[in-house]
Coordinates of C-alpha atoms in Angstrom, one line a residue:
M1 CA -4.1 14.8 4.7
R2 CA -3.6 15.1 8.4
Y3 CA -7.2 14.8 9.7
L4 CA -9.1 12.0 8.1
A5 CA -12.0 11.7 10.5
L6 CA -14.3 13.8 12.8
A7 CA -15.5 12.2 16.0
T8 CA -18.4 14.2 17.4
D9 CA -20.6 14.1 20.5
Y10 CA -24.4 14.3 19.8
D11 CA -26.3 16.4 22.4
N12 CA -25.4 20.0 22.6
T13 CA -22.6 19.5 20.1
V14 CA -23.8 18.4 16.7
A15 CA -27.4 18.5 17.9
R16 CA -29.4 21.1 19.9
D17 CA -32.5 20.0 21.9
G18 CA -32.0 16.5 20.5
R19 CA -32.2 17.6 16.8
V20 CA -29.6 18.1 14.1
A21 CA -30.3 21.2 12.0
D22 CA -30.5 20.8 8.2
S23 CA -27.5 23.2 7.8
T24 CA -25.5 20.9 10.1
W25 CA -26.5 17.8 8.1
A26 CA -25.4 19.6 4.9
A27 CA -22.0 20.3 6.5
L28 CA -21.7 16.7 7.5
E29 CA -22.4 15.7 3.9
R30 CA -19.7 18.0 2.7
L31 CA -17.2 16.4 5.1
R32 CA -18.1 12.9 3.8
G33 CA -17.7 14.3 0.3
S34 CA -14.1 15.3 1.1
G35 CA -13.2 11.7 1.6
R36 CA -13.2 11.9 5.4
Y37 CA -15.0 9.7 8.0
L38 CA -17.7 10.7 10.5
I39 CA -17.9 8.9 13.9
L40 CA -20.6 9.7 16.4
V41 CA -19.7 9.2 20.0
T42 CA -22.5 9.7 22.5
G43 CA -23.7 8.9 26.0
R44 CA -27.2 8.0 24.7
E45 CA -28.5 4.5 24.6
L46 CA -28.4 3.2 21.0
D47 CA -32.1 2.4 20.8
D48 CA -32.9 5.9 22.0
L49 CA -30.5 7.4 19.6
M50 CA -32.1 5.6 16.7
T51 CA -35.4 7.3 17.5
V52 CA -34.0 10.9 17.6
C53 CA -31.4 10.7 14.9
P54 CA -32.9 9.7 11.6
R55 CA -29.6 9.7 9.6
L56 CA -27.2 7.4 11.5
D57 CA -26.2 6.1 8.1
M58 CA -24.1 9.3 7.7
F59 CA -21.6 7.9 10.2
A60 CA -19.0 5.2 9.5
R61 CA -19.4 4.1 13.2
V62 CA -21.5 5.0 16.2
V63 CA -20.2 4.7 19.7
A64 CA -23.1 4.7 22.1
E65 CA -23.7 4.4 25.9
N66 CA -20.5 6.4 26.6
G67 CA -18.2 3.8 25.1
G68 CA -20.2 0.7 25.9
V69 CA -21.6 -0.1 22.5
L70 CA -20.2 0.0 19.0
F71 CA -22.6 0.1 16.1
D72 CA -22.0 -0.1 12.3
P73 CA -24.9 1.6 10.5
A74 CA -23.9 0.0 7.2
T75 CA -24.4 -3.5 8.4
G76 CA -26.6 -3.0 11.5
E77 CA -24.1 -4.9 13.6
R78 CA -23.8 -3.8 17.2
R79 CA -21.0 -5.0 19.5
L80 CA -21.0 -4.7 23.3
L81 CA -17.7 -3.2 24.6
A82 CA -18.6 -3.6 28.3
D83 CA -20.4 -6.0 30.6
T84 CA -24.0 -5.6 31.5
P85 CA -24.7 -3.7 34.7
P86 CA -24.6 -6.0 37.8
K87 CA -28.0 -7.3 38.8
D88 CA -27.3 -6.8 42.5
F89 CA -26.5 -3.2 41.9
I90 CA -29.8 -2.6 40.1
D91 CA -31.8 -4.5 42.8
A92 CA -30.1 -2.5 45.5
L93 CA -31.0 0.8 43.8
R94 CA -34.7 -0.2 43.7
A95 CA -34.5 -1.4 47.3
R96 CA -33.3 2.0 48.3
G97 CA -36.4 3.6 46.7
L98 CA -34.8 4.9 43.5
K99 CA -37.4 4.8 40.8
H100 CA -36.4 7.1 38.0
F101 CA -33.4 5.4 36.4
S102 CA -32.9 3.3 33.2
V103 CA -30.9 0.2 32.6
S104 CA -29.3 -0.3 29.1
Q105 CA -27.0 -2.9 27.7
T106 CA -23.9 -1.5 29.4
L107 CA -24.9 1.3 31.8
V108 CA -27.3 2.6 34.3
A109 CA -28.5 6.2 33.7
M110 CA -30.2 8.6 36.1
L111 CA -30.5 12.3 36.8
K112 CA -28.8 14.5 39.5
P113 CA -28.8 14.3 42.5
N114 CA -29.4 10.6 42.4
E115 CA -25.7 10.0 42.0
Q116 CA -25.4 10.0 45.8
V117 CA -27.6 6.9 46.0
A118 CA -25.5 5.3 43.3
L119 CA -22.2 6.1 45.0
E120 CA -23.5 4.8 48.4
T121 CA -24.7 1.6 46.8
I122 CA -21.4 1.0 45.0
R123 CA -19.6 1.6 48.3
D124 CA -21.8 -0.7 50.3
L125 CA -21.8 -3.5 47.8
G126 CA -18.0 -3.2 47.2
L127 CA -18.4 -3.0 43.5
E128 CA -15.9 -1.7 40.9
L129 CA -18.1 0.8 39.0
H130 CA -17.5 4.4 38.1
V131 CA -19.8 7.3 37.8
V132 CA -19.7 9.7 34.8
F133 CA -21.5 13.1 34.6
N134 CA -23.0 14.6 31.4
G135 CA -24.8 17.8 32.3
D136 CA -27.7 16.8 34.5
A137 CA -27.4 13.2 33.5
V138 CA -25.5 10.6 35.5
M139 CA -24.2 7.3 34.1
V140 CA -22.8 4.3 36.0
L141 CA -20.5 2.1 34.0
Q142 CA -17.8 -0.6 34.2
P143 CA -14.4 0.8 35.0
G144 CA -12.3 1.8 32.0
I145 CA -15.3 2.3 29.7
T146 CA -15.2 5.9 28.3
K147 CA -15.9 7.6 25.1
A148 CA -12.2 7.3 24.4
S149 CA -12.2 3.5 24.8
G150 CA -15.2 3.3 22.5
L151 CA -13.6 5.6 20.0
M152 CA -10.5 3.4 19.9
A153 CA -12.7 0.3 19.1
A154 CA -14.3 2.3 16.2
L155 CA -10.9 3.4 14.9
D156 CA -9.5 -0.2 15.1
A157 CA -12.5 -1.3 13.0
L158 CA -11.8 1.5 10.5
R159 CA -8.0 1.0 10.7
L160 CA -7.4 4.6 11.6
S161 CA -5.1 6.3 14.0
P162 CA -6.4 8.7 16.7
L163 CA -3.7 11.2 15.6
N164 CA -5.8 11.7 12.4
V165 CA -9.0 12.4 14.2
V166 CA -10.6 15.7 15.2
G167 CA -12.7 15.2 18.4
V168 CA -15.4 17.7 19.4
G169 CA -17.6 17.8 22.4
D170 CA -19.3 20.0 25.1
A171 CA -19.6 18.3 28.4
E172 CA -17.9 16.4 31.3
N173 CA -17.9 13.0 29.6
D174 CA -16.2 14.5 26.5
H175 CA -12.9 15.1 28.3
A176 CA -11.7 11.6 27.5
L177 CA -13.0 11.8 23.9
I178 CA -11.2 15.0 22.9
R179 CA -8.1 14.1 24.8
A180 CA -7.7 10.8 22.8
C181 CA -7.8 12.6 19.4
G182 CA -5.1 14.3 17.4
L183 CA -7.0 17.6 17.7
A184 CA -9.2 18.5 20.6
V185 CA -12.1 20.8 19.9
A186 CA -14.8 22.3 22.2
V187 CA -17.9 24.0 20.8
Q188 CA -18.6 27.5 22.0
N189 CA -21.3 26.4 24.4
A190 CA -19.0 23.8 26.1
L191 CA -18.2 23.7 29.8
P192 CA -15.3 26.1 30.7
A193 CA -13.2 23.1 31.9
L194 CA -13.5 21.4 28.5
K195 CA -12.7 24.6 26.7
K196 CA -9.6 24.9 28.8
Q197 CA -8.5 21.4 27.7
A198 CA -9.3 21.9 24.0
D199 CA -6.8 22.9 21.3
L200 CA -9.5 24.9 19.5
V201 CA -12.8 26.4 20.5
T202 CA -15.4 27.0 17.8
S203 CA -16.7 30.6 17.3
R204 CA -20.3 29.4 17.3
P205 CA -22.3 27.0 19.5
N206 CA -23.7 23.5 18.9
G207 CA -24.1 22.4 15.3
E208 CA -23.3 25.8 13.9
G209 CA -19.9 25.5 15.6
V210 CA -19.4 22.0 14.1
A211 CA -20.3 23.3 10.7
T212 CA -17.7 26.1 10.8
L213 CA -15.1 23.5 12.0
I214 CA -16.0 21.2 9.1
D215 CA -15.6 24.1 6.6
A216 CA -12.2 24.9 8.0
L217 CA -11.2 21.2 7.9
I218 CA -12.2 21.0 4.2
A219 CA -10.5 24.3 3.3
D220 CA -7.0 23.6 4.5
D221 CA -7.0 20.5 6.7
L222 CA -7.0 23.0 9.7
R223 CA -3.4 24.0 8.9
G224 CA -4.1 27.6 9.8
H225 CA -5.2 26.4 13.3
T226 CA -2.6 23.7 14.0
S227 CA 0.7 25.0 12.5
S228 CA 1.7 26.6 15.9
L229 CA 0.4 23.8 18.2
A230 CA 3.2 22.1 20.1
K231 CA 1.5 18.7 19.7
C232 CA 1.7 19.2 15.9
R233 CA 5.4 20.1 15.9
L234 CA 8.6 17.9 15.9
T235 CA 11.5 19.2 18.0
V236 CA 14.8 19.2 16.2
G237 CA 16.9 21.0 18.9
K238 CA 17.8 24.4 20.3
R239 CA 18.8 27.3 18.2
G240 CA 22.5 28.0 18.6
E241 CA 24.5 26.5 21.5
S242 CA 22.8 27.9 24.6
A243 CA 20.5 25.7 26.6
E244 CA 18.2 28.8 27.1
S245 CA 17.8 29.2 23.3
P246 CA 14.4 28.7 21.7
A247 CA 13.5 25.3 20.4
V248 CA 13.7 24.7 16.7
T249 CA 10.6 22.7 15.5
V250 CA 9.1 21.6 12.3
D251 CA 5.5 20.7 11.3
T252 CA 4.8 17.0 11.6
A253 CA 2.6 17.2 8.5
G254 CA 4.0 18.6 5.3
S255 CA 7.7 18.6 6.2
T256 CA 10.1 16.9 3.8
M257 CA 13.4 16.9 5.5
L258 CA 16.9 16.1 4.1
L259 CA 19.5 15.0 6.7
V260 CA 23.0 15.1 5.2
G261 CA 26.5 14.5 6.7
A262 CA 29.6 12.3 6.4
S263 CA 30.0 9.0 8.3
G264 CA 30.9 9.9 11.9
S265 CA 29.2 13.3 11.7
G266 CA 26.4 12.2 14.0
K267 CA 23.9 11.9 11.2
S268 CA 22.6 8.5 12.2
T269 CA 22.3 9.5 15.9
A270 CA 20.3 12.6 14.9
A271 CA 18.0 10.6 12.7
E272 CA 17.4 8.1 15.4
A273 CA 16.5 10.9 17.9
L274 CA 14.0 12.4 15.4
L275 CA 12.4 9.0 14.8
E276 CA 12.2 8.2 18.5
R277 CA 10.3 11.4 19.2
L278 CA 7.9 10.8 16.3
T279 CA 7.2 7.2 17.6
D280 CA 6.8 8.5 21.2
A281 CA 4.1 10.9 19.9
G282 CA 2.2 8.0 18.3
Y283 CA 3.2 8.5 14.6
Q284 CA 3.6 5.4 12.4
L285 CA 6.8 5.2 10.5
C286 CA 7.8 3.2 7.3
I287 CA 11.6 3.1 6.9
F288 CA 13.4 2.1 3.7
D289 CA 16.6 0.5 4.9
P290 CA 19.0 -0.4 2.0
E291 CA 21.9 -1.4 4.3
G292 CA 20.2 -3.4 7.0
D293 CA 20.7 -0.9 9.8
Y294 CA 17.5 -1.5 11.7
I295 CA 16.7 -4.4 14.0
N296 CA 13.5 -5.9 15.5
N297 CA 12.5 -4.5 18.9
D298 CA 9.3 -3.8 20.8
R299 CA 8.4 -0.9 18.5
L300 CA 9.9 -1.9 15.2
T301 CA 9.2 -4.8 12.9
V302 CA 11.7 -5.5 10.1
V303 CA 10.7 -7.1 6.9
G304 CA 13.4 -8.9 4.9
N305 CA 17.1 -9.6 5.7
A306 CA 20.4 -10.4 4.0
Q307 CA 19.0 -13.7 2.8
T308 CA 15.3 -12.9 2.1
M309 CA 13.7 -10.3 -0.1
P310 CA 11.2 -8.0 1.7
A311 CA 7.7 -8.9 0.6
E312 CA 5.6 -5.9 -0.3
E313 CA 2.4 -7.6 0.9
E314 CA 3.8 -8.2 4.3
V315 CA 4.9 -4.5 4.6
L316 CA 1.4 -3.3 3.7
Q317 CA -0.3 -5.7 6.0
L318 CA 1.8 -4.5 8.9
L319 CA 1.1 -0.8 8.1
E320 CA -2.6 -1.5 7.9
R321 CA -2.5 -1.9 11.6
A322 CA -3.0 1.5 13.1
R323 CA -1.2 0.5 16.3
Q324 CA 2.0 -0.8 14.5
P325 CA 4.6 1.9 15.4
Q326 CA 7.4 1.3 12.9
V327 CA 8.1 -1.0 9.9
A328 CA 11.6 -1.2 8.4
I329 CA 12.1 -2.6 4.9
N330 CA 15.5 -4.4 4.9
M331 CA 16.6 -4.2 1.3
M332 CA 20.0 -5.9 1.6
R333 CA 18.8 -8.8 -0.5
V334 CA 17.5 -6.5 -3.3
P335 CA 20.2 -6.2 -5.9
P336 CA 21.6 -2.6 -5.8
G337 CA 20.6 -1.9 -9.4
E338 CA 17.0 -3.0 -8.7
R339 CA 16.5 -0.9 -5.5
P340 CA 15.2 2.2 -7.1
Q341 CA 12.5 0.3 -9.0
Y342 CA 11.6 -1.7 -5.9
C343 CA 11.3 1.5 -3.9
A344 CA 9.2 3.2 -6.6
E345 CA 6.7 0.3 -6.9
L346 CA 6.2 0.1 -3.1
L347 CA 6.0 3.8 -2.8
L348 CA 3.1 3.9 -5.2
R349 CA 1.2 1.5 -3.0
L350 CA 2.2 3.4 0.1
Q351 CA 0.8 6.6 -1.3
A352 CA -2.5 4.8 -1.9
L353 CA -2.5 3.6 1.7
R354 CA -1.8 7.1 2.9
A355 CA -4.7 8.5 0.9
R356 CA -7.0 6.0 2.5
T357 CA -5.7 5.9 6.1
A358 CA -3.3 8.9 6.4
R359 CA -0.6 6.4 7.3
P360 CA 2.2 5.7 7.5
H361 CA 2.5 9.1 9.0
W362 CA 6.2 9.4 8.1
L363 CA 8.3 7.9 5.4
V364 CA 12.1 7.5 6.0
F365 CA 14.5 6.9 3.2
D366 CA 17.8 5.9 4.8
E367 CA 20.9 6.0 2.5
A368 CA 18.6 7.5 0.0
H369 CA 21.2 7.6 -2.8
H370 CA 20.6 3.9 -3.2
L371 CA 16.9 4.5 -3.8
F372 CA 16.8 7.8 -5.8
P373 CA 20.2 8.0 -7.5
A374 CA 20.9 11.2 -9.5
T375 CA 21.4 9.1 -12.6
W376 CA 18.0 7.4 -12.5
A377 CA 16.1 8.4 -15.5
S378 CA 12.7 7.3 -14.2
A379 CA 12.9 9.3 -10.9
G380 CA 10.7 12.1 -12.2
A381 CA 7.8 9.6 -12.6
A382 CA 8.6 7.6 -9.5
V383 CA 8.7 10.5 -7.0
P384 CA 5.2 11.6 -5.9
Q385 CA 4.1 15.2 -6.7
A386 CA 3.5 15.8 -2.9
L387 CA 5.9 13.7 -0.8
E388 CA 4.9 15.0 2.7
S389 CA 6.1 14.0 6.1
T390 CA 9.3 12.4 4.9
L391 CA 12.9 12.1 6.2
V392 CA 15.6 11.6 3.5
V393 CA 19.0 10.6 4.8
T394 CA 22.2 10.6 2.7
V395 CA 25.9 11.5 2.6
H396 CA 26.1 13.7 -0.5
P397 CA 23.0 15.5 -1.7
E398 CA 24.3 15.7 -5.3
Q399 CA 24.0 11.9 -5.5
L400 CA 20.2 12.3 -5.2
S401 CA 17.7 12.8 -8.1
P402 CA 16.8 16.4 -8.7
A403 CA 13.1 15.2 -8.7
L404 CA 13.5 14.2 -5.0
L405 CA 15.6 17.3 -4.1
K406 CA 12.9 19.6 -5.4
Q407 CA 10.5 18.2 -2.8
I408 CA 12.8 19.1 0.1
N409 CA 11.7 22.1 2.2
I410 CA 14.0 21.6 5.3
V411 CA 17.7 20.6 5.3
L412 CA 19.8 19.5 8.3
A413 CA 23.5 19.4 7.4
M414 CA 26.0 17.9 9.9
G415 CA 29.8 17.8 10.1
D416 CA 32.7 20.2 9.5
D417 CA 31.7 20.7 5.9
A418 CA 28.0 21.3 6.6
A419 CA 28.0 24.6 4.7
D420 CA 29.5 22.9 1.6
R421 CA 26.7 20.3 1.7
L422 CA 24.0 23.0 1.9
R423 CA 25.5 24.6 -1.1
S424 CA 25.7 21.3 -2.9
F425 CA 22.0 20.7 -2.1
A426 CA 21.1 24.1 -3.5
S427 CA 23.0 23.6 -6.7
S428 CA 21.5 20.2 -7.3
A429 CA 18.0 21.3 -6.4
G430 CA 18.3 24.4 -8.7
I431 CA 17.6 27.0 -6.0
A432 CA 19.6 30.1 -4.8
Q433 CA 22.7 29.4 -2.8
P434 CA 22.3 30.0 0.9
V435 CA 24.1 32.5 3.0
A436 CA 25.5 29.9 5.4
P437 CA 27.7 30.4 8.5
V438 CA 31.4 30.0 7.9
A439 CA 31.9 27.6 10.7
G440 CA 30.9 24.0 10.3
A441 CA 28.7 22.0 12.7
R442 CA 30.5 20.3 15.6
C443 CA 29.4 16.9 17.0
G444 CA 25.8 17.1 18.0
Q445 CA 25.1 20.1 15.9
A446 CA 23.7 20.8 12.5
L447 CA 23.1 23.7 10.1
F448 CA 19.3 24.1 9.8
W449 CA 17.9 25.6 6.6
E450 CA 14.3 26.2 5.4
P451 CA 15.0 27.6 1.9
A452 CA 11.6 29.3 1.6
K453 CA 11.9 31.1 5.0
E454 CA 15.3 32.1 6.2
D455 CA 19.1 31.7 5.9
P456 CA 20.7 28.7 7.6
F457 CA 21.6 28.8 11.3
L458 CA 23.2 26.5 13.8
V459 CA 21.1 24.1 15.8
T460 CA 22.2 21.9 18.7
I461 CA 20.4 18.6 18.1
E462 CA 18.2 17.2 20.9
R463 CA 19.5 13.8 21.6
G464 CA 17.3 10.7 22.0
R465 CA 17.1 8.6 25.2
S466 CA 19.2 5.7 24.1
A467 CA 22.7 5.4 22.7
H468 CA 22.9 4.8 18.9
R469 CA 23.3 1.1 18.5
R470 CA 21.0 0.2 15.6
H471 CA 23.8 -0.6 13.2
V472 CA 25.1 -3.5 15.3
R473 CA 23.6 -6.3 13.3
K474 CA 24.6 -4.9 10.0
Y475 CA 28.1 -4.3 11.0
A476 CA 28.4 -7.7 12.6
E477 CA 26.8 -9.8 9.9
G478 CA 25.6 -7.6 7.1
L479 CA 27.0 -6.4 3.8
L480 CA 28.7 -3.0 3.9
I481 CA 29.0 -1.2 0.5
P482 CA 32.6 -1.3 -0.9
E483 CA 33.4 2.4 0.1
R484 CA 32.7 1.5 3.7
S485 CA 34.3 -1.9 3.9
F486 CA 37.8 -2.5 5.4
Y487 CA 40.5 -3.7 3.0
F488 CA 43.6 -5.6 4.1
R489 CA 46.2 -4.5 1.4
G490 CA 49.5 -4.9 3.2
P491 CA 52.7 -2.7 2.9
G492 CA 53.1 -3.1 -0.8
G493 CA 49.5 -3.2 -1.8
Q494 CA 49.9 -6.9 -2.7
L495 CA 46.6 -7.9 -1.1
N496 CA 43.0 -6.7 -1.6
L497 CA 41.0 -8.6 1.0
R498 CA 37.7 -7.0 1.6
A499 CA 35.9 -7.2 5.0
H500 CA 32.3 -6.1 4.4
N501 CA 31.4 -6.7 8.1
L502 CA 32.9 -7.3 11.5
V503 CA 32.6 -11.1 11.3
L504 CA 34.6 -11.2 8.1
F505 CA 37.0 -8.6 9.5
V506 CA 37.8 -11.0 12.4
E507 CA 38.2 -14.0 10.0
L508 CA 40.5 -12.2 7.6
A509 CA 42.5 -10.6 10.4
E510 CA 43.2 -14.0 11.9
G511 CA 44.5 -15.2 8.6
V512 CA 46.6 -12.3 7.2
D513 CA 50.4 -12.4 7.6
E514 CA 52.2 -10.5 10.3
A515 CA 53.5 -7.8 8.0
T516 CA 50.1 -7.0 6.7
W517 CA 48.6 -6.9 10.3
R518 CA 51.4 -4.6 11.5
Y519 CA 51.2 -2.3 8.5
H520 CA 47.6 -1.4 9.2
L521 CA 48.1 -1.3 12.9
Q522 CA 50.9 1.2 12.7
R523 CA 48.9 3.4 10.4
G524 CA 45.9 3.4 12.8
D525 CA 43.7 2.0 10.1
Y526 CA 41.7 -0.3 12.5
S527 CA 40.7 2.5 14.9
K528 CA 39.9 4.9 12.1
W529 CA 37.5 2.3 10.5
F530 CA 35.8 1.5 13.8
E531 CA 35.2 5.2 14.4
S532 CA 34.4 6.6 11.0
V533 CA 32.4 3.7 9.6
I534 CA 31.3 1.4 12.5
G535 CA 30.6 4.5 14.6
D536 CA 31.7 2.8 17.8
V537 CA 33.8 5.4 19.5
E538 CA 34.5 3.2 22.5
L539 CA 35.8 0.4 20.3
A540 CA 37.9 2.9 18.3
N541 CA 39.5 4.4 21.5
S542 CA 40.4 1.0 23.0
T543 CA 41.8 -0.1 19.6
R544 CA 43.8 3.2 19.3
A545 CA 45.4 2.5 22.7
I546 CA 46.5 -0.9 21.4
E547 CA 47.8 0.6 18.2
Q548 CA 49.9 3.1 20.1
D549 CA 51.4 0.5 22.5
T550 CA 54.7 -0.2 20.8
A551 CA 55.7 -2.8 23.5
L552 CA 53.1 -5.2 22.2
S553 CA 54.1 -8.0 19.7
P554 CA 52.1 -8.3 16.5
A555 CA 50.5 -11.5 17.9
E556 CA 49.5 -9.8 21.2
S557 CA 48.1 -6.7 19.5
R558 CA 46.1 -8.9 17.1
K559 CA 44.7 -10.9 20.0
R560 CA 43.7 -7.8 21.9
V561 CA 42.1 -5.9 18.9
L562 CA 40.0 -9.0 17.9
G563 CA 39.1 -9.5 21.5
E564 CA 37.7 -6.0 21.7
V565 CA 35.6 -6.6 18.6
N566 CA 34.3 -10.0 19.8
R567 CA 33.5 -8.5 23.2
R568 CA 31.1 -6.0 21.7
Y569 CA 29.8 -7.8 18.7
T570 CA 28.8 -11.4 19.3
Q571 CA 29.6 -13.7 16.4
P572 CA 27.0 -16.3 15.4
E573 CA 28.2 -19.9 15.8
N574 CA 27.9 -20.6 12.1
P575 CA 27.6 -17.2 10.4
T576 CA 26.1 -17.3 6.9
L577 CA 27.9 -14.5 5.2
P578 CA 26.1 -12.8 2.3
R579 CA 28.0 -13.1 -1.0
P580 CA 29.6 -9.8 -2.0
D581 CA 28.2 -8.3 -5.2
H582 CA 31.4 -6.2 -5.8

């Protein structure tokens, strides 16, 4: 469910001439019966509202006084969100002969054209107050207090995201309200300026318009109205290779994407760019991270590490916060054989959280073959029947459970063998083979396929703002799987020393004999590993130059290669290396 709440203005929106029609109340009842929340956001004073609206109990929260007061009808608790009007301002209004105005807990209200007196008084006293219009009414409030700020307080109390709210209004003071919501709606009788800002205008006025909006919301979560809105789409890239080509986008609700490609194909960079754009748009992400790729930053909180199991309760507590952008679940400490069951149990609780809050907005399964292996007999029961708004990342689609593959409705395949990976997906998912382009996808490109719509075509991926560096901690200190580790074997294969991260690579490289070092150096093994697994092209290029410099002694080449590694990846003073399981 994309839209979990409706935030509505009162006068001339849900009400007409101060009264809500019985048919509108019935529509509001239907909305509550669908499991959604109702929030009333009005410029009226709370006590006045209580006298004209007999059914405030219909609303989960009431924001009154244009954002100045938050009221919980279930408990009767009211909370002031703004300071009381300054006494010297009120005294000055009276001294200037203004008689017809009211003073509430957080605002001063009057009628036009008395705003001129209010503005002159604010100027003469040097006060920081702002004036808001609502039809013929004029309100004077503390700066920063709007219907939007009041709505945010209500949503924080309900633990909801504004992206999951439909906001509807009619007048000047509703601009901030509808702009703050995931979908902005104006009733038919709204001001032209508000209609221009809205994503949708109802076909009927006042409460009748709200009732038609509610029926459409219940019918299909407004998919018919939002599927083409840019704000509800995620940009993947440009069709083909021309900068003038049309953008390729997917719906941010209902898309279950599979991103496949070999190491070094640009798969991780593409995934990072997609997640960056989702986060920029305000979506909350929950990332399952089997290999410890993600690190803490100002937008991402990581739960678990190479030494500590990720606690489910901590994950859920973080995701309960509507303003928590990203949570990554570092599963390095979870034994490989237990990862599918761990994922299934947590996913069950996340689906319950999604049903209640519509969050996390997106689920991300990185290295998904660890979580939903093709051989896992319980996958059919573990994968939800409707796994929407999900990104699944893996190397080989045939390694994934068919139960998961059947949920996929969009595939992005990267690398020279992208067409082969699309065919592998189709075969494993049990669907018709695609008519894929013969050529593969070059760096920064992918084959894009929506099986239910059209044949695959080439897409140039839109890059993110920052360079891809999220693997640094894992590669420096983490535990790479055996297939991605570096092995010092020597010229006769007499050794089998596994470096499952860069710290151990440096330690082993310092200790191997000269013949072993030279054997891998001359084969170009070091630069190949740095490029194909570590994904550090700069390190690979500088190492390749060292490998090709035949004038260097083994000791000098070893010193230079390890110096390049240490320069880019800082070693901890006393690294605690995880014990290999293989």
